[in-house]
GROMACS .gro file of N, CA and C in nm:
model
  414
    1MET      N    1   2.746   0.101  -1.088
    1MET     CA    2   2.637   0.133  -1.206
    1MET      C    3   2.529   0.090  -1.183
    2ALA      N    4   2.518  -0.076  -1.158
    2ALA     CA    5   2.427  -0.136  -1.186
    2ALA      C    6   2.317  -0.086  -1.050
    3SER      N    7   2.361  -0.064  -0.948
    3SER     CA    8   2.279  -0.011  -0.832
    3SER      C    9   2.217   0.130  -0.875
    4ASN      N   10   2.292   0.209  -0.931
    4ASN     CA   11   2.242   0.334  -0.964
    4ASN      C   12   2.103   0.296  -1.046
    5GLN      N   13   2.122   0.213  -1.118
    5GLN     CA   14   2.019   0.197  -1.216
    5GLN      C   15   1.912   0.148  -1.138
    6ARG      N   16   1.906   0.073  -1.054
    6ARG     CA   17   1.812   0.021  -0.976
    6ARG      C   18   1.743   0.092  -0.894
    7ASN      N   19   1.827   0.188  -0.805
    7ASN     CA   20   1.770   0.275  -0.713
    7ASN      C   21   1.731   0.414  -0.809
    8ALA      N   22   1.708   0.438  -0.923
    8ALA     CA   23   1.683   0.543  -0.977
    8ALA      C   24   1.579   0.617  -0.931
    9VAL      N   25   1.583   0.763  -0.909
    9VAL     CA   26   1.489   0.845  -0.833
    9VAL      C   27   1.392   0.882  -0.974
   10ILE      N   28   1.265   0.890  -0.975
   10ILE     CA   29   1.181   0.937  -1.056
   10ILE      C   30   1.190   1.081  -1.072
   11SER      N   31   1.211   1.125  -1.171
   11SER     CA   32   1.235   1.271  -1.228
   11SER      C   33   1.160   1.311  -1.348
   12PRO      N   34   1.107   1.432  -1.381
   12PRO     CA   35   1.047   1.448  -1.497
   12PRO      C   36   1.143   1.476  -1.617
   13GLU      N   37   1.255   1.456  -1.583
   13GLU     CA   38   1.356   1.472  -1.701
   13GLU      C   39   1.321   1.361  -1.803
   14GLY      N   40   1.357   1.397  -1.946
   14GLY     CA   41   1.308   1.292  -2.040
   14GLY      C   42   1.171   1.259  -2.051
   15TYR      N   43   1.068   1.332  -1.974
   15TYR     CA   44   0.921   1.276  -2.026
   15TYR      C   45   0.860   1.394  -2.044
   16LEU      N   46   0.746   1.389  -2.145
   16LEU     CA   47   0.676   1.498  -2.162
   16LEU      C   48   0.617   1.531  -2.065
   17PRO      N   49   0.557   1.666  -2.050
   17PRO     CA   50   0.485   1.731  -1.909
   17PRO      C   51   0.380   1.640  -1.888
   18GLU      N   52   0.266   1.633  -1.996
   18GLU     CA   53   0.157   1.579  -2.002
   18GLU      C   54   0.168   1.410  -1.939
   19PHE      N   55   0.259   1.346  -1.974
   19PHE     CA   56   0.294   1.230  -1.971
   19PHE      C   57   0.350   1.214  -1.807
   20TRP      N   58   0.462   1.309  -1.763
   20TRP     CA   59   0.472   1.301  -1.643
   20TRP      C   60   0.358   1.326  -1.547
   21GLN      N   61   0.303   1.402  -1.574
   21GLN     CA   62   0.151   1.448  -1.469
   21GLN      C   63   0.099   1.317  -1.458
   22GLN      N   64   0.079   1.254  -1.595
   22GLN     CA   65  -0.040   1.123  -1.580
   22GLN      C   66   0.023   1.014  -1.494
   23LEU      N   67   0.162   1.021  -1.510
   23LEU     CA   68   0.261   0.912  -1.441
   23LEU      C   69   0.246   0.936  -1.268
   24LEU      N   70   0.221   1.072  -1.228
   24LEU     CA   71   0.223   1.100  -1.116
   24LEU      C   72   0.083   1.060  -1.041
   25GLN      N   73  -0.016   1.086  -1.150
   25GLN     CA   74  -0.157   1.057  -1.091
   25GLN      C   75  -0.174   0.901  -1.082
   26LEU      N   76  -0.123   0.830  -1.184
   26LEU     CA   77  -0.131   0.657  -1.162
   26LEU      C   78  -0.040   0.645  -1.042
   27HIS      N   79   0.054   0.699  -1.014
   27HIS     CA   80   0.140   0.678  -0.888
   27HIS      C   81   0.065   0.683  -0.771
   28ARG      N   82  -0.007   0.800  -0.774
   28ARG     CA   83  -0.099   0.842  -0.636
   28ARG      C   84  -0.210   0.778  -0.628
   29LEU      N   85  -0.264   0.719  -0.743
   29LEU     CA   86  -0.394   0.643  -0.724
   29LEU      C   87  -0.330   0.509  -0.682
   30LEU      N   88  -0.241   0.435  -0.739
   30LEU     CA   89  -0.197   0.318  -0.644
   30LEU      C   90  -0.151   0.331  -0.494
   31VAL      N   91  -0.130   0.434  -0.453
   31VAL     CA   92  -0.097   0.440  -0.308
   31VAL      C   93  -0.239   0.467  -0.255
   32TRP      N   94  -0.312   0.535  -0.312
   32TRP     CA   95  -0.462   0.530  -0.246
   32TRP      C   96  -0.511   0.381  -0.241
   33ALA      N   97  -0.503   0.287  -0.356
   33ALA     CA   98  -0.567   0.196  -0.371
   33ALA      C   99  -0.494   0.077  -0.260
   34ARG      N  100  -0.360   0.099  -0.253
   34ARG     CA  101  -0.295   0.022  -0.153
   34ARG      C  102  -0.373   0.064  -0.028
   35TRP      N  103  -0.350   0.194   0.044
   35TRP     CA  104  -0.388   0.238   0.135
   35TRP      C  105  -0.574   0.174   0.158
   36LEU      N  106  -0.645   0.154   0.070
   36LEU     CA  107  -0.779   0.154   0.080
   36LEU      C  108  -0.812  -0.020   0.100
   37ILE      N  109  -0.701  -0.091   0.031
   37ILE     CA  110  -0.689  -0.251   0.093
   37ILE      C  111  -0.666  -0.262   0.218
   38VAL      N  112  -0.555  -0.181   0.265
   38VAL     CA  113  -0.522  -0.189   0.435
   38VAL      C  114  -0.623  -0.167   0.495
   39GLY      N  115  -0.697  -0.071   0.472
   39GLY     CA  116  -0.825  -0.017   0.548
   39GLY      C  117  -0.940  -0.117   0.550
   40THR      N  118  -0.972  -0.164   0.433
   40THR     CA  119  -1.073  -0.285   0.412
   40THR      C  120  -1.037  -0.409   0.450
   41CYS      N  121  -0.919  -0.480   0.474
   41CYS     CA  122  -0.891  -0.579   0.537
   41CYS      C  123  -0.878  -0.567   0.700
   42CYS      N  124  -0.860  -0.450   0.764
   42CYS     CA  125  -0.857  -0.411   0.886
   42CYS      C  126  -1.010  -0.400   0.940
   43LEU      N  127  -1.109  -0.370   0.856
   43LEU     CA  128  -1.256  -0.351   0.873
   43LEU      C  129  -1.271  -0.506   0.890
   44LEU      N  130  -1.288  -0.558   0.785
   44LEU     CA  131  -1.295  -0.719   0.743
   44LEU      C  132  -1.276  -0.794   0.856
   45PHE      N  133  -1.134  -0.804   0.888
   45PHE     CA  134  -1.047  -0.900   0.968
   45PHE      C  135  -0.999  -0.837   1.112
   46GLY      N  136  -0.959  -0.728   1.087
   46GLY     CA  137  -0.911  -0.686   1.237
   46GLY      C  138  -0.992  -0.665   1.341
   47ILE      N  139  -1.115  -0.605   1.304
   47ILE     CA  140  -1.227  -0.581   1.414
   47ILE      C  141  -1.310  -0.683   1.433
   48PRO      N  142  -1.297  -0.805   1.350
   48PRO     CA  143  -1.355  -0.920   1.418
   48PRO      C  144  -1.288  -1.017   1.503
   49SER      N  145  -1.152  -0.979   1.449
   49SER     CA  146  -1.028  -1.063   1.523
   49SER      C  147  -1.049  -1.005   1.686
   50LEU      N  148  -1.046  -0.856   1.702
   50LEU     CA  149  -1.033  -0.811   1.817
   50LEU      C  150  -1.159  -0.828   1.891
   51TRP      N  151  -1.263  -0.846   1.844
   51TRP     CA  152  -1.412  -0.899   1.897
   51TRP      C  153  -1.399  -1.019   1.959
   52ALA      N  154  -1.349  -1.100   1.884
   52ALA     CA  155  -1.306  -1.263   1.938
   52ALA      C  156  -1.229  -1.247   2.025
   53LEU      N  157  -1.127  -1.169   2.075
   53LEU     CA  158  -1.049  -1.159   2.179
   53LEU      C  159  -1.091  -1.084   2.296
   54ARG      N  160  -1.215  -1.031   2.287
   54ARG     CA  161  -1.256  -0.911   2.411
   54ARG      C  162  -1.245  -0.989   2.538
   55SER      N  163  -1.254  -1.095   2.567
   55SER     CA  164  -1.247  -1.146   2.716
   55SER      C  165  -1.097  -1.163   2.736
   56GLU      N  166  -1.017  -1.217   2.664
   56GLU     CA  167  -0.883  -1.198   2.684
   56GLU      C  168  -0.804  -1.075   2.709
   57ILE      N  169  -0.872  -0.948   2.616
   57ILE     CA  170  -0.812  -0.809   2.628
   57ILE      C  171  -0.874  -0.742   2.748
   58ALA      N  172  -1.001  -0.802   2.793
   58ALA     CA  173  -1.037  -0.747   2.910
   58ALA      C  174  -0.961  -0.805   3.031
   59MET      N  175  -0.886  -0.917   3.039
   59MET     CA  176  -0.817  -0.956   3.129
   59MET      C  177  -0.681  -0.923   3.122
   60LEU      N  178  -0.624  -0.867   3.001
   60LEU     CA  179  -0.490  -0.826   2.971
   60LEU      C  180  -0.491  -0.691   3.035
   61ARG      N  181  -0.596  -0.611   3.036
   61ARG     CA  182  -0.604  -0.474   3.074
   61ARG      C  183  -0.612  -0.486   3.223
   62ASP      N  184  -0.647  -0.582   3.307
   62ASP     CA  185  -0.598  -0.569   3.434
   62ASP      C  186  -0.485  -0.638   3.472
   63TYR      N  187  -0.450  -0.723   3.420
   63TYR     CA  188  -0.331  -0.829   3.462
   63TYR      C  189  -0.219  -0.844   3.332
   64PHE      N  190  -0.189  -0.737   3.289
   64PHE     CA  191  -0.095  -0.772   3.160
   64PHE      C  192   0.041  -0.814   3.181
   65THR      N  193   0.090  -0.925   3.136
   65THR     CA  194   0.222  -0.956   3.109
   65THR      C  195   0.216  -1.022   2.971
   66TRP      N  196   0.340  -1.023   2.957
   66TRP     CA  197   0.356  -1.096   2.787
   66TRP      C  198   0.338  -1.229   2.783
   67PRO      N  199   0.361  -1.344   2.873
   67PRO     CA  200   0.311  -1.480   2.861
   67PRO      C  201   0.158  -1.469   2.837
   68ALA      N  202   0.080  -1.365   2.890
   68ALA     CA  203  -0.048  -1.368   2.901
   68ALA      C  204  -0.086  -1.342   2.750
   69LEU      N  205  -0.025  -1.264   2.718
   69LEU     CA  206  -0.033  -1.187   2.556
   69LEU      C  207  -0.011  -1.324   2.466
   70ARG      N  208   0.095  -1.367   2.510
   70ARG     CA  209   0.145  -1.483   2.422
   70ARG      C  210   0.028  -1.611   2.398
   71TYR      N  211   0.008  -1.655   2.516
   71TYR     CA  212  -0.102  -1.757   2.508
   71TYR      C  213  -0.215  -1.700   2.487
   72ALA      N  214  -0.294  -1.603   2.481
   72ALA     CA  215  -0.420  -1.551   2.447
   72ALA      C  216  -0.410  -1.538   2.312
   73LEU      N  217  -0.283  -1.528   2.227
   73LEU     CA  218  -0.288  -1.565   2.078
   73LEU      C  219  -0.257  -1.690   2.046
   74LEU      N  220  -0.183  -1.762   2.134
   74LEU     CA  221  -0.167  -1.883   2.102
   74LEU      C  222  -0.278  -1.988   2.123
   75PHE      N  223  -0.363  -1.968   2.200
   75PHE     CA  224  -0.508  -2.033   2.198
   75PHE      C  225  -0.614  -1.984   2.153
   76ASN      N  226  -0.597  -1.887   2.059
   76ASN     CA  227  -0.706  -1.832   1.978
   76ASN      C  228  -0.624  -1.794   1.842
   77PRO      N  229  -0.593  -1.882   1.753
   77PRO     CA  230  -0.528  -1.883   1.618
   77PRO      C  231  -0.598  -1.819   1.510
   78ILE      N  232  -0.701  -1.823   1.521
   78ILE     CA  233  -0.775  -1.744   1.395
   78ILE      C  234  -0.800  -1.602   1.395
   79PRO      N  235  -0.825  -1.550   1.531
   79PRO     CA  236  -0.818  -1.410   1.537
   79PRO      C  237  -0.674  -1.348   1.551
   80ALA      N  238  -0.571  -1.443   1.579
   80ALA     CA  239  -0.409  -1.405   1.602
   80ALA      C  240  -0.390  -1.407   1.441
   81VAL      N  241  -0.433  -1.480   1.378
   81VAL     CA  242  -0.394  -1.470   1.233
   81VAL      C  243  -0.453  -1.352   1.144
   82GLY      N  244  -0.593  -1.316   1.153
   82GLY     CA  245  -0.634  -1.213   1.138
   82GLY      C  246  -0.556  -1.098   1.160
   83LEU      N  247  -0.528  -1.073   1.289
   83LEU     CA  248  -0.444  -0.929   1.366
   83LEU      C  249  -0.303  -0.916   1.277
   84ALA      N  250  -0.276  -1.069   1.255
   84ALA     CA  251  -0.131  -1.072   1.188
   84ALA      C  252  -0.131  -0.999   1.056
   85LEU      N  253  -0.246  -1.058   0.978
   85LEU     CA  254  -0.250  -1.013   0.858
   85LEU      C  255  -0.257  -0.854   0.837
   86CYS      N  256  -0.348  -0.822   0.912
   86CYS     CA  257  -0.384  -0.653   0.947
   86CYS      C  258  -0.239  -0.600   0.940
   87GLN      N  259  -0.167  -0.641   1.033
   87GLN     CA  260  -0.039  -0.572   1.056
   87GLN      C  261   0.092  -0.600   0.943
   88ALA      N  262   0.069  -0.696   0.918
   88ALA     CA  263   0.140  -0.735   0.779
   88ALA      C  264   0.154  -0.641   0.664
   89LEU      N  265   0.013  -0.634   0.615
   89LEU     CA  266  -0.053  -0.523   0.521
   89LEU      C  267   0.003  -0.384   0.547
   90MET      N  268  -0.007  -0.362   0.670
   90MET     CA  269  -0.005  -0.236   0.688
   90MET      C  270   0.150  -0.182   0.723
   91LEU      N  271   0.207  -0.265   0.782
   91LEU     CA  272   0.346  -0.250   0.811
   91LEU      C  273   0.442  -0.245   0.611
   92SER      N  274   0.402  -0.355   0.553
   92SER     CA  275   0.443  -0.354   0.422
   92SER      C  276   0.394  -0.224   0.325
   93THR      N  277   0.279  -0.176   0.348
   93THR     CA  278   0.267  -0.038   0.283
   93THR      C  279   0.340   0.060   0.342
   94LEU      N  280   0.368   0.056   0.478
   94LEU     CA  281   0.412   0.165   0.520
   94LEU      C  282   0.561   0.186   0.491
   95ILE      N  283   0.631   0.076   0.447
   95ILE     CA  284   0.768   0.059   0.402
   95ILE      C  285   0.775   0.092   0.263
   96TRP      N  286   0.674   0.033   0.188
   96TRP     CA  287   0.689   0.074   0.046
   96TRP      C  288   0.679   0.207   0.005
   97GLN      N  289   0.557   0.292   0.118
   97GLN     CA  290   0.554   0.436   0.080
   97GLN      C  291   0.664   0.506   0.128
   98SER      N  292   0.701   0.455   0.263
   98SER     CA  293   0.860   0.552   0.304
   98SER      C  294   0.962   0.526   0.196
   99ARG      N  295   0.970   0.389   0.150
   99ARG     CA  296   1.107   0.401   0.039
   99ARG      C  297   1.085   0.485  -0.059
  100ASN      N  298   0.981   0.513  -0.102
  100ASN     CA  299   0.907   0.565  -0.242
  100ASN      C  300   0.947   0.751  -0.192
  101SER      N  301   0.898   0.772  -0.099
  101SER     CA  302   0.910   0.904  -0.050
  101SER      C  303   1.049   0.944  -0.019
  102LEU      N  304   1.160   0.858   0.042
  102LEU     CA  305   1.286   0.884   0.072
  102LEU      C  306   1.350   0.856  -0.025
  103PHE      N  307   1.367   0.758  -0.097
  103PHE     CA  308   1.441   0.730  -0.192
  103PHE      C  309   1.398   0.741  -0.357
  104GLY      N  310   1.286   0.754  -0.397
  104GLY     CA  311   1.212   0.761  -0.505
  104GLY      C  312   1.172   0.630  -0.550
  105LEU      N  313   1.118   0.653  -0.651
  105LEU     CA  314   1.044   0.497  -0.694
  105LEU      C  315   1.177   0.408  -0.790
  106PRO      N  316   1.174   0.336  -0.750
  106PRO     CA  317   1.287   0.214  -0.833
  106PRO      C  318   1.269   0.220  -0.972
  107LEU      N  319   1.388   0.191  -1.061
  107LEU     CA  320   1.354   0.214  -1.194
  107LEU      C  321   1.253   0.105  -1.271
  108ARG      N  322   1.251  -0.013  -1.204
  108ARG     CA  323   1.168  -0.120  -1.233
  108ARG      C  324   1.033  -0.063  -1.221
  109GLU      N  325   1.001  -0.016  -1.100
  109GLU     CA  326   0.863   0.059  -1.094
  109GLU      C  327   0.835   0.146  -1.192
  110VAL      N  328   0.902   0.220  -1.213
  110VAL     CA  329   0.870   0.362  -1.300
  110VAL      C  330   0.865   0.289  -1.461
  111LYS      N  331   0.925   0.176  -1.491
  111LYS     CA  332   0.895   0.100  -1.599
  111LYS      C  333   0.742   0.039  -1.625
  112ARG      N  334   0.723  -0.002  -1.479
  112ARG     CA  335   0.602  -0.091  -1.507
  112ARG      C  336   0.496   0.027  -1.485
  113LEU      N  337   0.515   0.143  -1.447
  113LEU     CA  338   0.421   0.240  -1.446
  113LEU      C  339   0.394   0.291  -1.590
  114GLU      N  340   0.512   0.315  -1.653
  114GLU     CA  341   0.514   0.369  -1.802
  114GLU      C  342   0.424   0.275  -1.891
  115ARG      N  343   0.432   0.128  -1.900
  115ARG     CA  344   0.366   0.026  -1.953
  115ARG      C  345   0.235   0.021  -1.926
  116GLN      N  346   0.191   0.058  -1.789
  116GLN     CA  347   0.050   0.036  -1.740
  116GLN      C  348  -0.006   0.170  -1.801
  117LEU      N  349   0.048   0.313  -1.789
  117LEU     CA  350  -0.010   0.437  -1.865
  117LEU      C  351  -0.008   0.408  -2.005
  118GLU      N  352   0.091   0.342  -2.066
  118GLU     CA  353   0.079   0.317  -2.204
  118GLU      C  354  -0.049   0.272  -2.243
  119GLN      N  355  -0.079   0.155  -2.184
  119GLN     CA  356  -0.173   0.047  -2.212
  119GLN      C  357  -0.338   0.155  -2.171
  120ILE      N  358  -0.328   0.220  -2.061
  120ILE     CA  359  -0.438   0.299  -2.045
  120ILE      C  360  -0.469   0.392  -2.157
  121ASN      N  361  -0.364   0.482  -2.178
  121ASN     CA  362  -0.373   0.568  -2.289
  121ASN      C  363  -0.411   0.495  -2.458
  122ARG      N  364  -0.368   0.367  -2.451
  122ARG     CA  365  -0.415   0.304  -2.583
  122ARG      C  366  -0.539   0.265  -2.585
  123GLN      N  367  -0.616   0.229  -2.453
  123GLN     CA  368  -0.734   0.200  -2.454
  123GLN      C  369  -0.851   0.316  -2.447
  124GLY      N  370  -0.770   0.431  -2.425
  124GLY     CA  371  -0.894   0.548  -2.430
  124GLY      C  372  -0.977   0.532  -2.319
  125PRO      N  373  -1.060   0.643  -2.326
  125PRO     CA  374  -1.160   0.623  -2.221
  125PRO      C  375  -1.235   0.503  -2.167
  126ALA      N  376  -1.232   0.385  -2.258
  126ALA     CA  377  -1.300   0.263  -2.235
  126ALA      C  378  -1.217   0.182  -2.111
  127HIS      N  379  -1.066   0.243  -2.064
  127HIS     CA  380  -1.018   0.188  -1.953
  127HIS      C  381  -1.080   0.261  -1.818
  128PRO      N  382  -1.085   0.187  -1.712
  128PRO     CA  383  -1.144   0.214  -1.593
  128PRO      C  384  -1.083   0.317  -1.532
  129LEU      N  385  -0.956   0.332  -1.540
  129LEU     CA  386  -0.834   0.408  -1.476
  129LEU      C  387  -0.836   0.542  -1.577
  130TRP      N  388  -0.885   0.544  -1.688
  130TRP     CA  389  -0.878   0.682  -1.779
  130TRP      C  390  -0.919   0.808  -1.693
  131PRO      N  391  -1.037   0.795  -1.626
  131PRO     CA  392  -1.067   0.932  -1.560
  131PRO      C  393  -0.991   0.976  -1.474
  132PHE      N  394  -0.935   0.853  -1.388
  132PHE     CA  395  -0.841   0.931  -1.283
  132PHE      C  396  -0.685   0.971  -1.297
  133VAL      N  397  -0.673   0.904  -1.434
  133VAL     CA  398  -0.513   0.962  -1.475
  133VAL      C  399  -0.529   1.090  -1.593
  134HIS      N  400  -0.628   1.109  -1.632
  134HIS     CA  401  -0.625   1.220  -1.701
  134HIS      C  402  -0.728   1.317  -1.649
  135ARG      N  403  -0.682   1.367  -1.533
  135ARG     CA  404  -0.788   1.458  -1.475
  135ARG      C  405  -0.647   1.576  -1.433
  136GLU      N  406  -0.680   1.675  -1.390
  136GLU     CA  407  -0.617   1.786  -1.352
  136GLU      C  408  -0.551   1.738  -1.229
  137PRO      N  409  -0.417   1.773  -1.214
  137PRO     CA  410  -0.372   1.741  -1.071
  137PRO      C  411  -0.397   1.847  -0.966
  138TYR      N  412  -0.391   1.817  -0.852
  138TYR     CA  413  -0.439   1.880  -0.736
  138TYR      C  414  -0.330   1.984  -0.682
   0.00000   0.00000   0.00000
């Protein structure tokens, strides 16, 4: 019984149609925001990390071995951490979005979205997310 409540699928039953659309808009906005953060991280940390590893990458293109890759990352810890950060953010976002697509939103996340939407509706047009939540769905 408890596992069914934790793994509840988000559905329009029990919601007003307008509130349901706003909830979906808010979730869609959060998905876009996560991918925007991942893209920004890749631009800010991933590209400079690859640039710092350009000589090692050139060597690896000619003579690729796993130990060479390992030592290239071990002897360049700052670029390695930058690449690991980008990979970790991208992988966590992919897993999060895949879980939501395949199994639906967990009940805890639905409740969090409801509270956030109620706060947006309470503040009205003064809230920065108001125009994104209160527009027509596509």
